[in-house]
PDB file of C-alpha atoms (C1' of nucleotides) in Angstrom:
ATOM      1  CA  UNK B   1     115.459 190.067 106.589  1.00  0.00           C
ATOM      2  CA  UNK B   2     118.861 191.707 108.633  1.00  0.00           C
ATOM      3  CA  UNK B   3     118.287 188.184 110.333  1.00  0.00           C
ATOM      4  CA  UNK B   4     122.057 187.271 108.714  1.00  0.00           C
ATOM      5  CA  UNK B   5     122.379 184.574 111.521  1.00  0.00           C
ATOM      6  CA  UNK B   6     124.416 181.544 110.784  1.00  0.00           C
ATOM      7  CA  UNK B   7     122.838 178.290 111.917  1.00  0.00           C
ATOM      8  CA  UNK B   8     126.131 176.208 112.275  1.00  0.00           C
ATOM      9  CA  UNK B   9     129.734 177.678 112.238  1.00  0.00           C
ATOM     10  CA  UNK B  10     130.435 176.884 109.054  1.00  0.00           C
ATOM     11  CA  UNK B  11     128.099 179.242 107.494  1.00  0.00           C
ATOM     12  CA  UNK B  12     130.262 181.596 109.604  1.00  0.00           C
ATOM     13  CA  UNK B  13     133.350 180.305 108.378  1.00  0.00           C
ATOM     14  CA  UNK B  14     132.291 180.360 105.020  1.00  0.00           C
ATOM     15  CA  UNK B  15     131.246 183.560 104.597  1.00  0.00           C
ATOM     16  CA  UNK B  16     134.905 184.598 105.559  1.00  0.00           C
ATOM     17  CA  UNK B  17     136.985 182.588 103.441  1.00  0.00           C
ATOM     18  CA  UNK B  18     134.480 182.444 100.391  1.00  0.00           C
ATOM     19  CA  UNK B  19     135.812 183.968  97.568  1.00  0.00           C
ATOM     20  CA  UNK B  20     137.755 182.681  94.813  1.00  0.00           C
ATOM     21  CA  UNK B  21     141.537 183.960  95.647  1.00  0.00           C
ATOM     22  CA  UNK B  22     141.193 183.845  99.596  1.00  0.00           C
ATOM     23  CA  UNK B  23     141.915 180.461 100.425  1.00  0.00           C
ATOM     24  CA  UNK B  24     145.287 181.290  98.376  1.00  0.00           C
ATOM     25  CA  UNK B  25     145.864 184.308  99.934  1.00  0.00           C
ATOM     26  CA  UNK B  26     145.564 182.585 103.595  1.00  0.00           C
ATOM     27  CA  UNK B  27     147.556 179.740 102.455  1.00  0.00           C
ATOM     28  CA  UNK B  28     150.826 182.193 100.968  1.00  0.00           C
ATOM     29  CA  UNK B  29     150.006 184.523 104.311  1.00  0.00           C
ATOM     30  CA  UNK B  30     149.833 181.932 106.545  1.00  0.00           C
ATOM     31  CA  UNK B  31     153.718 180.854 105.892  1.00  0.00           C
ATOM     32  CA  UNK B  32     155.379 185.051 105.847  1.00  0.00           C
ATOM     33  CA  UNK B  33     154.197 187.968 105.181  1.00  0.00           C
ATOM     34  CA  UNK B  34     154.555 189.434 101.373  1.00  0.00           C
ATOM     35  CA  UNK B  35     154.688 192.361  99.567  1.00  0.00           C
ATOM     36  CA  UNK B  36     151.566 192.773  97.075  1.00  0.00           C
ATOM     37  CA  UNK B  37     153.469 192.303  94.019  1.00  0.00           C
ATOM     38  CA  UNK B  38     154.916 189.332  95.656  1.00  0.00           C
ATOM     39  CA  UNK B  39     151.734 187.541  96.738  1.00  0.00           C
ATOM     40  CA  UNK B  40     150.157 188.394  93.455  1.00  0.00           C
ATOM     41  CA  UNK B  41     153.164 186.594  91.336  1.00  0.00           C
ATOM     42  CA  UNK B  42     152.946 183.533  93.921  1.00  0.00           C
ATOM     43  CA  UNK B  43     149.292 183.123  93.191  1.00  0.00           C
ATOM     44  CA  UNK B  44     150.202 183.143  89.379  1.00  0.00           C
ATOM     45  CA  UNK B  45     147.029 184.475  87.513  1.00  0.00           C
ATOM     46  CA  UNK B  46     145.016 186.473  89.568  1.00  0.00           C
ATOM     47  CA  UNK B  47     144.161 190.361  88.188  1.00  0.00           C
ATOM     48  CA  UNK B  48     145.093 193.554  90.362  1.00  0.00           C
ATOM     49  CA  UNK B  49     141.439 194.063  90.756  1.00  0.00           C
ATOM     50  CA  UNK B  50     140.520 190.630  92.248  1.00  0.00           C
ATOM     51  CA  UNK B  51     143.316 190.339  94.341  1.00  0.00           C
ATOM     52  CA  UNK B  52     142.929 193.956  96.241  1.00  0.00           C
ATOM     53  CA  UNK B  53     139.403 193.578  96.205  1.00  0.00           C
ATOM     54  CA  UNK B  54     139.501 190.355  98.182  1.00  0.00           C
ATOM     55  CA  UNK B  55     142.828 191.616 100.282  1.00  0.00           C
ATOM     56  CA  UNK B  56     140.593 194.951 101.111  1.00  0.00           C
ATOM     57  CA  UNK B  57     137.848 192.459 102.573  1.00  0.00           C
ATOM     58  CA  UNK B  58     139.985 190.397 104.587  1.00  0.00           C
ATOM     59  CA  UNK B  59     141.632 193.114 105.965  1.00  0.00           C
ATOM     60  CA  UNK B  60     138.223 194.344 106.326  1.00  0.00           C
ATOM     61  CA  UNK B  61     137.409 191.399 108.226  1.00  0.00           C
ATOM     62  CA  UNK B  62     140.352 191.201 110.403  1.00  0.00           C
ATOM     63  CA  UNK B  63     141.955 188.551 108.853  1.00  0.00           C
ATOM     64  CA  UNK B  64     144.996 189.911 107.427  1.00  0.00           C
ATOM     65  CA  UNK B  65     147.204 193.462 108.587  1.00  0.00           C
ATOM     66  CA  UNK B  66     148.125 195.644 105.439  1.00  0.00           C
ATOM     67  CA  UNK B  67     151.631 197.665 106.291  1.00  0.00           C
ATOM     68  CA  UNK B  68     152.192 200.429 103.972  1.00  0.00           C
ATOM     69  CA  UNK B  69     155.640 201.715 103.939  1.00  0.00           C
ATOM     70  CA  UNK B  70     154.858 205.127 102.102  1.00  0.00           C
ATOM     71  CA  UNK B  71     157.824 205.027 100.375  1.00  0.00           C
ATOM     72  CA  UNK B  72     157.397 206.542  96.825  1.00  0.00           C
ATOM     73  CA  UNK B  73     157.832 203.489  94.802  1.00  0.00           C
ATOM     74  CA  UNK B  74     154.684 201.838  96.678  1.00  0.00           C
ATOM     75  CA  UNK B  75     155.765 199.250  99.454  1.00  0.00           C
ATOM     76  CA  UNK B  76     152.687 197.618 101.296  1.00  0.00           C
ATOM     77  CA  UNK B  77     153.321 194.211 103.244  1.00  0.00           C
ATOM     78  CA  UNK B  78     150.615 191.752 103.683  1.00  0.00           C
ATOM     79  CA  UNK B  79     150.572 189.585 106.843  1.00  0.00           C
ATOM     80  CA  UNK B  80     147.765 187.750 108.751  1.00  0.00           C
ATOM     81  CA  UNK B  81     146.395 188.959 112.179  1.00  0.00           C
ATOM     82  CA  UNK B  82     146.286 187.052 115.197  1.00  0.00           C
ATOM     83  CA  UNK B  83     143.048 186.576 114.147  1.00  0.00           C
ATOM     84  CA  UNK B  84     143.637 185.435 111.159  1.00  0.00           C
ATOM     85  CA  UNK B  85     146.539 182.709 112.210  1.00  0.00           C
ATOM     86  CA  UNK B  86     143.294 181.210 114.189  1.00  0.00           C
ATOM     87  CA  UNK B  87     141.291 181.076 111.153  1.00  0.00           C
ATOM     88  CA  UNK B  88     144.376 179.658 109.459  1.00  0.00           C
ATOM     89  CA  UNK B  89     144.793 176.997 112.253  1.00  0.00           C
ATOM     90  CA  UNK B  90     141.138 175.963 112.054  1.00  0.00           C
ATOM     91  CA  UNK B  91     141.674 175.426 108.112  1.00  0.00           C
ATOM     92  CA  UNK B  92     144.287 172.928 108.236  1.00  0.00           C
ATOM     93  CA  UNK B  93     142.296 169.620 108.728  1.00  0.00           C
ATOM     94  CA  UNK B  94     140.005 170.964 105.874  1.00  0.00           C
ATOM     95  CA  UNK B  95     143.810 171.982 103.897  1.00  0.00           C
ATOM     96  CA  UNK B  96     144.715 168.477 104.463  1.00  0.00           C
ATOM     97  CA  UNK B  97     141.827 166.678 103.550  1.00  0.00           C
ATOM     98  CA  UNK B  98     141.954 168.549 100.363  1.00  0.00           C
ATOM     99  CA  UNK B  99     145.523 167.559  99.555  1.00  0.00           C
ATOM    100  CA  UNK B 100     144.331 164.022 100.562  1.00  0.00           C
ATOM    101  CA  UNK B 101     141.632 163.713  98.291  1.00  0.00           C
ATOM    102  CA  UNK B 102     143.142 166.027  95.255  1.00  0.00           C
ATOM    103  CA  UNK B 103     143.269 163.917  93.015  1.00  0.00           C
ATOM    104  CA  UNK B 104     139.975 162.070  93.540  1.00  0.00           C
ATOM    105  CA  UNK B 105     138.289 165.643  93.478  1.00  0.00           C
ATOM    106  CA  UNK B 106     140.119 167.037  90.300  1.00  0.00           C
ATOM    107  CA  UNK B 107     138.221 163.811  88.484  1.00  0.00           C
ATOM    108  CA  UNK B 108     135.097 165.143  89.749  1.00  0.00           C
ATOM    109  CA  UNK B 109     135.481 168.330  89.407  1.00  0.00           C
ATOM    110  CA  UNK B 110     136.613 167.562  85.515  1.00  0.00           C
ATOM    111  CA  UNK B 111     133.286 165.450  85.426  1.00  0.00           C
ATOM    112  CA  UNK B 112     131.158 168.505  86.374  1.00  0.00           C
ATOM    113  CA  UNK B 113     132.536 170.426  83.763  1.00  0.00           C
ATOM    114  CA  UNK B 114     132.632 167.843  81.179  1.00  0.00           C
ATOM    115  CA  UNK B 115     128.504 167.248  81.832  1.00  0.00           C
ATOM    116  CA  UNK B 116     128.290 170.436  80.970  1.00  0.00           C
ATOM    117  CA  UNK B 117     130.160 170.076  77.558  1.00  0.00           C
ATOM    118  CA  UNK B 118     127.838 166.937  76.986  1.00  0.00           C
ATOM    119  CA  UNK B 119     124.978 169.428  76.945  1.00  0.00           C
ATOM    120  CA  UNK B 120     126.427 171.759  74.402  1.00  0.00           C
ATOM    121  CA  UNK B 121     127.478 168.858  72.046  1.00  0.00           C
TER     122      UNK B 121
ATOM    123  CA  UNK Q   1     143.145 175.594  80.156  1.00  0.00           C
ATOM    124  CA  UNK Q   2     141.880 172.638  81.639  1.00  0.00           C
ATOM    125  CA  UNK Q   3     144.529 172.568  84.436  1.00  0.00           C
ATOM    126  CA  UNK Q   4     142.317 172.910  87.240  1.00  0.00           C
ATOM    127  CA  UNK Q   5     144.667 171.961  89.249  1.00  0.00           C
ATOM    128  CA  UNK Q   6     144.606 172.967  92.939  1.00  0.00           C
ATOM    129  CA  UNK Q   7     147.415 174.998  94.973  1.00  0.00           C
ATOM    130  CA  UNK Q   8     146.552 173.695  98.250  1.00  0.00           C
ATOM    131  CA  UNK Q   9     144.319 171.438  99.235  1.00  0.00           C
ATOM    132  CA  UNK Q  10     141.641 174.118 100.505  1.00  0.00           C
ATOM    133  CA  UNK Q  11     140.918 175.029  97.015  1.00  0.00           C
ATOM    134  CA  UNK Q  12     140.143 171.116  96.604  1.00  0.00           C
ATOM    135  CA  UNK Q  13     138.092 170.793  99.793  1.00  0.00           C
ATOM    136  CA  UNK Q  14     136.700 174.022  98.855  1.00  0.00           C
ATOM    137  CA  UNK Q  15     135.340 173.274  95.118  1.00  0.00           C
ATOM    138  CA  UNK Q  16     133.569 170.591  96.706  1.00  0.00           C
ATOM    139  CA  UNK Q  17     131.632 172.092  99.880  1.00  0.00           C
ATOM    140  CA  UNK Q  18     131.537 175.294  97.996  1.00  0.00           C
ATOM    141  CA  UNK Q  19     127.942 176.237  97.319  1.00  0.00           C
ATOM    142  CA  UNK Q  20     125.326 178.060  99.350  1.00  0.00           C
ATOM    143  CA  UNK Q  21     123.320 174.951 100.860  1.00  0.00           C
ATOM    144  CA  UNK Q  22     126.158 172.304 100.982  1.00  0.00           C
ATOM    145  CA  UNK Q  23     127.524 173.204 104.622  1.00  0.00           C
ATOM    146  CA  UNK Q  24     124.317 172.797 106.113  1.00  0.00           C
ATOM    147  CA  UNK Q  25     123.112 169.806 104.294  1.00  0.00           C
ATOM    148  CA  UNK Q  26     126.580 168.507 105.726  1.00  0.00           C
ATOM    149  CA  UNK Q  27     125.534 169.888 108.936  1.00  0.00           C
ATOM    150  CA  UNK Q  28     122.263 168.413 109.266  1.00  0.00           C
ATOM    151  CA  UNK Q  29     123.325 165.110 107.415  1.00  0.00           C
ATOM    152  CA  UNK Q  30     126.325 164.258 110.110  1.00  0.00           C
ATOM    153  CA  UNK Q  31     124.046 163.359 112.485  1.00  0.00           C
ATOM    154  CA  UNK Q  32     121.441 161.258 110.913  1.00  0.00           C
ATOM    155  CA  UNK Q  33     119.579 160.100 107.700  1.00  0.00           C
ATOM    156  CA  UNK Q  34     117.158 162.780 106.785  1.00  0.00           C
ATOM    157  CA  UNK Q  35     114.238 162.389 104.446  1.00  0.00           C
ATOM    158  CA  UNK Q  36     114.197 165.092 101.628  1.00  0.00           C
ATOM    159  CA  UNK Q  37     111.269 166.908 102.511  1.00  0.00           C
ATOM    160  CA  UNK Q  38     112.241 167.034 106.277  1.00  0.00           C
ATOM    161  CA  UNK Q  39     116.094 168.220 105.275  1.00  0.00           C
ATOM    162  CA  UNK Q  40     114.122 170.961 103.366  1.00  0.00           C
ATOM    163  CA  UNK Q  41     112.133 172.124 106.884  1.00  0.00           C
ATOM    164  CA  UNK Q  42     115.251 171.795 108.935  1.00  0.00           C
ATOM    165  CA  UNK Q  43     117.079 173.991 106.366  1.00  0.00           C
ATOM    166  CA  UNK Q  44     114.306 176.512 106.622  1.00  0.00           C
ATOM    167  CA  UNK Q  45     114.379 178.749 103.628  1.00  0.00           C
ATOM    168  CA  UNK Q  46     115.501 176.847 100.715  1.00  0.00           C
ATOM    169  CA  UNK Q  47     113.909 176.472  97.643  1.00  0.00           C
ATOM    170  CA  UNK Q  48     113.261 173.256  96.201  1.00  0.00           C
ATOM    171  CA  UNK Q  49     115.070 173.568  93.002  1.00  0.00           C
ATOM    172  CA  UNK Q  50     118.375 174.491  95.121  1.00  0.00           C
ATOM    173  CA  UNK Q  51     118.287 171.612  97.752  1.00  0.00           C
ATOM    174  CA  UNK Q  52     117.902 169.182  95.278  1.00  0.00           C
ATOM    175  CA  UNK Q  53     120.791 170.899  93.034  1.00  0.00           C
ATOM    176  CA  UNK Q  54     123.054 170.750  95.737  1.00  0.00           C
ATOM    177  CA  UNK Q  55     121.843 167.321  96.953  1.00  0.00           C
ATOM    178  CA  UNK Q  56     122.249 165.921  93.462  1.00  0.00           C
ATOM    179  CA  UNK Q  57     126.053 167.718  93.426  1.00  0.00           C
ATOM    180  CA  UNK Q  58     126.755 166.069  96.520  1.00  0.00           C
ATOM    181  CA  UNK Q  59     125.205 162.457  95.403  1.00  0.00           C
ATOM    182  CA  UNK Q  60     127.667 162.768  92.043  1.00  0.00           C
ATOM    183  CA  UNK Q  61     130.587 163.881  94.221  1.00  0.00           C
ATOM    184  CA  UNK Q  62     129.822 161.005  96.351  1.00  0.00           C
ATOM    185  CA  UNK Q  63     129.988 162.686  99.803  1.00  0.00           C
ATOM    186  CA  UNK Q  64     126.280 162.021 100.341  1.00  0.00           C
ATOM    187  CA  UNK Q  65     124.113 158.610  99.758  1.00  0.00           C
ATOM    188  CA  UNK Q  66     120.933 159.092  97.759  1.00  0.00           C
ATOM    189  CA  UNK Q  67     118.094 155.795  98.905  1.00  0.00           C
ATOM    190  CA  UNK Q  68     115.096 155.753  97.027  1.00  0.00           C
ATOM    191  CA  UNK Q  69     112.120 153.676  98.589  1.00  0.00           C
ATOM    192  CA  UNK Q  70     110.412 153.266  95.510  1.00  0.00           C
ATOM    193  CA  UNK Q  71     107.367 154.388  97.196  1.00  0.00           C
ATOM    194  CA  UNK Q  72     104.609 155.625  95.832  1.00  0.00           C
ATOM    195  CA  UNK Q  73     104.035 158.682  97.710  1.00  0.00           C
ATOM    196  CA  UNK Q  74     107.688 159.125  97.069  1.00  0.00           C
ATOM    197  CA  UNK Q  75     110.160 158.786 100.050  1.00  0.00           C
ATOM    198  CA  UNK Q  76     113.986 159.554  99.431  1.00  0.00           C
ATOM    199  CA  UNK Q  77     116.192 159.077 102.144  1.00  0.00           C
ATOM    200  CA  UNK Q  78     119.732 161.177 102.222  1.00  0.00           C
ATOM    201  CA  UNK Q  79     122.527 160.233 104.276  1.00  0.00           C
ATOM    202  CA  UNK Q  80     126.647 160.630 104.567  1.00  0.00           C
ATOM    203  CA  UNK Q  81     128.492 158.139 102.851  1.00  0.00           C
ATOM    204  CA  UNK Q  82     131.713 157.528 104.403  1.00  0.00           C
ATOM    205  CA  UNK Q  83     133.602 159.391 102.370  1.00  0.00           C
ATOM    206  CA  UNK Q  84     131.420 162.308 103.158  1.00  0.00           C
ATOM    207  CA  UNK Q  85     132.036 161.565 106.837  1.00  0.00           C
ATOM    208  CA  UNK Q  86     135.811 162.017 106.386  1.00  0.00           C
ATOM    209  CA  UNK Q  87     134.816 165.532 105.288  1.00  0.00           C
ATOM    210  CA  UNK Q  88     132.436 166.078 107.713  1.00  0.00           C
ATOM    211  CA  UNK Q  89     135.257 165.231 110.112  1.00  0.00           C
ATOM    212  CA  UNK Q  90     138.179 167.818 108.688  1.00  0.00           C
ATOM    213  CA  UNK Q  91     135.103 170.283 108.897  1.00  0.00           C
ATOM    214  CA  UNK Q  92     134.804 170.162 112.444  1.00  0.00           C
ATOM    215  CA  UNK Q  93     137.417 172.668 113.224  1.00  0.00           C
ATOM    216  CA  UNK Q  94     136.501 174.915 110.797  1.00  0.00           C
ATOM    217  CA  UNK Q  95     132.822 174.807 112.336  1.00  0.00           C
ATOM    218  CA  UNK Q  96     134.013 174.976 115.743  1.00  0.00           C
ATOM    219  CA  UNK Q  97     135.818 178.397 114.982  1.00  0.00           C
ATOM    220  CA  UNK Q  98     133.258 179.825 113.065  1.00  0.00           C
ATOM    221  CA  UNK Q  99     130.938 179.047 116.352  1.00  0.00           C
ATOM    222  CA  UNK Q 100     133.256 180.677 118.411  1.00  0.00           C
ATOM    223  CA  UNK Q 101     133.673 183.963 116.192  1.00  0.00           C
ATOM    224  CA  UNK Q 102     130.164 183.417 115.116  1.00  0.00           C
ATOM    225  CA  UNK Q 103     129.254 187.147 116.645  1.00  0.00           C
ATOM    226  CA  UNK Q 104     132.338 188.884 115.568  1.00  0.00           C
ATOM    227  CA  UNK Q 105     131.754 187.345 112.307  1.00  0.00           C
ATOM    228  CA  UNK Q 106     128.221 188.419 111.768  1.00  0.00           C
ATOM    229  CA  UNK Q 107     129.011 192.035 112.748  1.00  0.00           C
ATOM    230  CA  UNK Q 108     131.670 191.964 110.036  1.00  0.00           C
ATOM    231  CA  UNK Q 109     129.164 190.510 107.722  1.00  0.00           C
ATOM    232  CA  UNK Q 110     126.712 193.225 108.448  1.00  0.00           C
ATOM    233  CA  UNK Q 111     129.029 196.051 108.300  1.00  0.00           C
ATOM    234  CA  UNK Q 112     129.674 194.836 104.381  1.00  0.00           C
ATOM    235  CA  UNK Q 113     125.882 195.041 103.651  1.00  0.00           C
ATOM    236  CA  UNK Q 114     126.178 198.322 105.583  1.00  0.00           C
ATOM    237  CA  UNK Q 115     128.622 200.157 103.579  1.00  0.00           C
ATOM    238  CA  UNK Q 116     126.848 198.607 100.381  1.00  0.00           C
ATOM    239  CA  UNK Q 117     123.709 200.862 101.602  1.00  0.00           C
ATOM    240  CA  UNK Q 118     125.976 203.619 101.907  1.00  0.00           C
ATOM    241  CA  UNK Q 119     126.504 203.809  98.739  1.00  0.00           C
ATOM    242  CA  UNK Q 120     123.106 204.197  97.387  1.00  0.00           C
ATOM    243  CA  UNK Q 121     122.253 206.890 100.196  1.00  0.00           C
TER     244      UNK Q 121
ATOM    245  C1'  DT U   1      85.938 165.673  94.270  1.00  0.00           C
ATOM    246  C1'  DC U   2      89.559 168.784  95.702  1.00  0.00           C
ATOM    247  C1'  DC U   3      93.665 170.057  97.917  1.00  0.00           C
ATOM    248  C1'  DA U   4      97.952 168.887 100.741  1.00  0.00           C
ATOM    249  C1'  DG U   5     101.604 166.398 100.787  1.00  0.00           C
ATOM    250  C1'  DT U   6     105.351 163.483  98.787  1.00  0.00           C
ATOM    251  C1'  DA U   7     110.535 164.827  95.535  1.00  0.00           C
ATOM    252  C1'  DT U   8     111.585 166.212  91.498  1.00  0.00           C
ATOM    253  C1'  DG U   9     112.341 168.593  86.758  1.00  0.00           C
ATOM    254  C1'  DC U  10     112.018 173.013  83.604  1.00  0.00           C
ATOM    255  C1'  DA U  11     112.470 177.663  82.116  1.00  0.00           C
ATOM    256  C1'  DC U  12     112.718 182.060  83.199  1.00  0.00           C
ATOM    257  C1'  DC U  13     115.363 186.154  85.329  1.00  0.00           C
ATOM    258  C1'  DT U  14     117.808 188.559  88.950  1.00  0.00           C
ATOM    259  C1'  DT U  15     121.649 188.877  91.429  1.00  0.00           C
ATOM    260  C1'  DT U  16     126.299 187.885  92.610  1.00  0.00           C
ATOM    261  C1'  DT U  17     130.875 187.042  90.854  1.00  0.00           C
ATOM    262  C1'  DG U  18     134.435 187.047  88.420  1.00  0.00           C
ATOM    263  C1'  DG U  19     137.565 189.337  84.449  1.00  0.00           C
ATOM    264  C1'  DT U  20     139.500 192.895  81.131  1.00  0.00           C
ATOM    265  C1'  DA U  21     141.711 196.767  79.793  1.00  0.00           C
ATOM    266  C1'  DA U  22     142.930 201.009  80.708  1.00  0.00           C
ATOM    267  C1'  DG U  23     144.398 204.787  83.906  1.00  0.00           C
ATOM    268  C1'  DT U  24     146.806 207.441  88.618  1.00  0.00           C
ATOM    269  C1'  DA U  25     151.163 209.134  90.735  1.00  0.00           C
ATOM    270  C1'  DT U  26     156.307 208.504  91.632  1.00  0.00           C
ATOM    271  C1'  DC U  27     160.778 207.077  90.709  1.00  0.00           C
ATOM    272  C1'  DA U  28     164.576 204.512  88.197  1.00  0.00           C
ATOM    273  C1'  DA U  29     166.865 202.886  84.538  1.00  0.00           C
ATOM    274  C1'  DT U  30     167.611 202.862  79.574  1.00  0.00           C
TER     275       DT U  30
ATOM    276  C1'  DA E   1     161.971 211.215  76.258  1.00  0.00           C
ATOM    277  C1'  DT E   2     160.256 206.524  76.645  1.00  0.00           C
ATOM    278  C1'  DT E   3     159.737 202.716  79.647  1.00  0.00           C
ATOM    279  C1'  DG E   4     158.982 199.910  83.178  1.00  0.00           C
ATOM    280  C1'  DA E   5     157.996 199.248  88.327  1.00  0.00           C
ATOM    281  C1'  DT E   6     155.370 200.177  92.257  1.00  0.00           C
ATOM    282  C1'  DA E   7     150.316 199.616  94.561  1.00  0.00           C
ATOM    283  C1'  DC E   8     145.705 200.466  93.214  1.00  0.00           C
ATOM    284  C1'  DT E   9     140.929 202.597  91.067  1.00  0.00           C
ATOM    285  C1'  DT E  10     137.529 202.603  87.822  1.00  0.00           C
ATOM    286  C1'  DA E  11     134.087 201.416  84.257  1.00  0.00           C
ATOM    287  C1'  DC E  12     132.329 198.197  81.267  1.00  0.00           C
ATOM    288  C1'  DC E  13     131.152 193.283  80.489  1.00  0.00           C
ATOM    289  C1'  DA E  14     130.357 187.896  80.927  1.00  0.00           C
ATOM    290  C1'  DA E  15     129.743 184.377  83.306  1.00  0.00           C
ATOM    291  C1'  DA E  16     127.774 181.831  87.521  1.00  0.00           C
ATOM    292  C1'  DA E  17     124.831 181.404  90.787  1.00  0.00           C
ATOM    293  C1'  DG E  18     121.411 181.416  93.056  1.00  0.00           C
ATOM    294  C1'  DG E  19     115.592 182.447  93.191  1.00  0.00           C
ATOM    295  C1'  DT E  20     110.602 182.029  91.695  1.00  0.00           C
ATOM    296  C1'  DG E  21     107.151 179.685  90.177  1.00  0.00           C
ATOM    297  C1'  DC E  22     104.833 176.260  87.623  1.00  0.00           C
ATOM    298  C1'  DA E  23     104.322 171.170  86.232  1.00  0.00           C
ATOM    299  C1'  DT E  24     104.417 166.016  87.353  1.00  0.00           C
ATOM    300  C1'  DA E  25     102.556 161.520  89.108  1.00  0.00           C
ATOM    301  C1'  DC E  26     100.533 159.364  92.374  1.00  0.00           C
ATOM    302  C1'  DT E  27      97.616 158.721  96.724  1.00  0.00           C
ATOM    303  C1'  DG E  28      95.068 159.626 101.420  1.00  0.00           C
ATOM    304  C1'  DG E  29      92.203 163.166 103.793  1.00  0.00           C
ATOM    305  C1'  DA E  30      88.684 166.065 103.951  1.00  0.00           C
TER     306       DA E  30
END
DNA sequence: TCCAGTATGCACCTTTTGGTAAGTATCAAT
DNA sequence: ATTGATACTTACCAAAAGGTGCATACTGGA
């Protein structure tokens, strides 16, 4: 079925920001443009493969801009497009919600992990 | 490492609403409480296993309330908790963004699928 | 009596996603 | 000459997410 129709806008939005590192990428790029390696270090424990992959998708989706300086030790800068910035705007309240309830959510998530451990034990 | 610490609130929020059917569930329950089968039909093409699983997680996360009427043809009603309603609020702008750009996003998504088809062809 | 509807559980399998480790080309510094 | 940094690619593998189908216990309707 090619009817990939979304029911509520939430579906559409999540189709774009779904992906383990995309929220972080959005987060870091919302402040300023960043070079690849820079962004990589900022996020911390991403593999190259993953970061590149997610950046490519975001680029294909018109969320981020890739600026290749064509220099010979490679230099590439990533930034949010205007479209990406509208997304970042729309994400702010959700980000705020998450920040506000972060402790609670962390407890919930560790509980999920814990119950899985119980099954093993 | 058990440091499941989120970097930005986005991570925390997405840990809660991540899951193929959760956005839809939130969406439908934000209007009113619904019986299980009712909700199921509203969503359309979910399997029982998935819907139940996602509902259980949302329940465990304190987002939805499960009201069992203990009747003998089973009757159970799901609704948003107060906490769940704060989430729903925070999601509104994102939902609006998705609705606004839905056509664009649908094109993007079908393009993703198309390029995968190219690889096969 | 037999089937449908109710909400849910369980076993199994496929698809998707994420991760690891290696390799590429080019230059600067050691 | 080797090493390290740059941005990125590829092949291979593990884990997680999702899907299918069957089973349950009980009732009401055909």
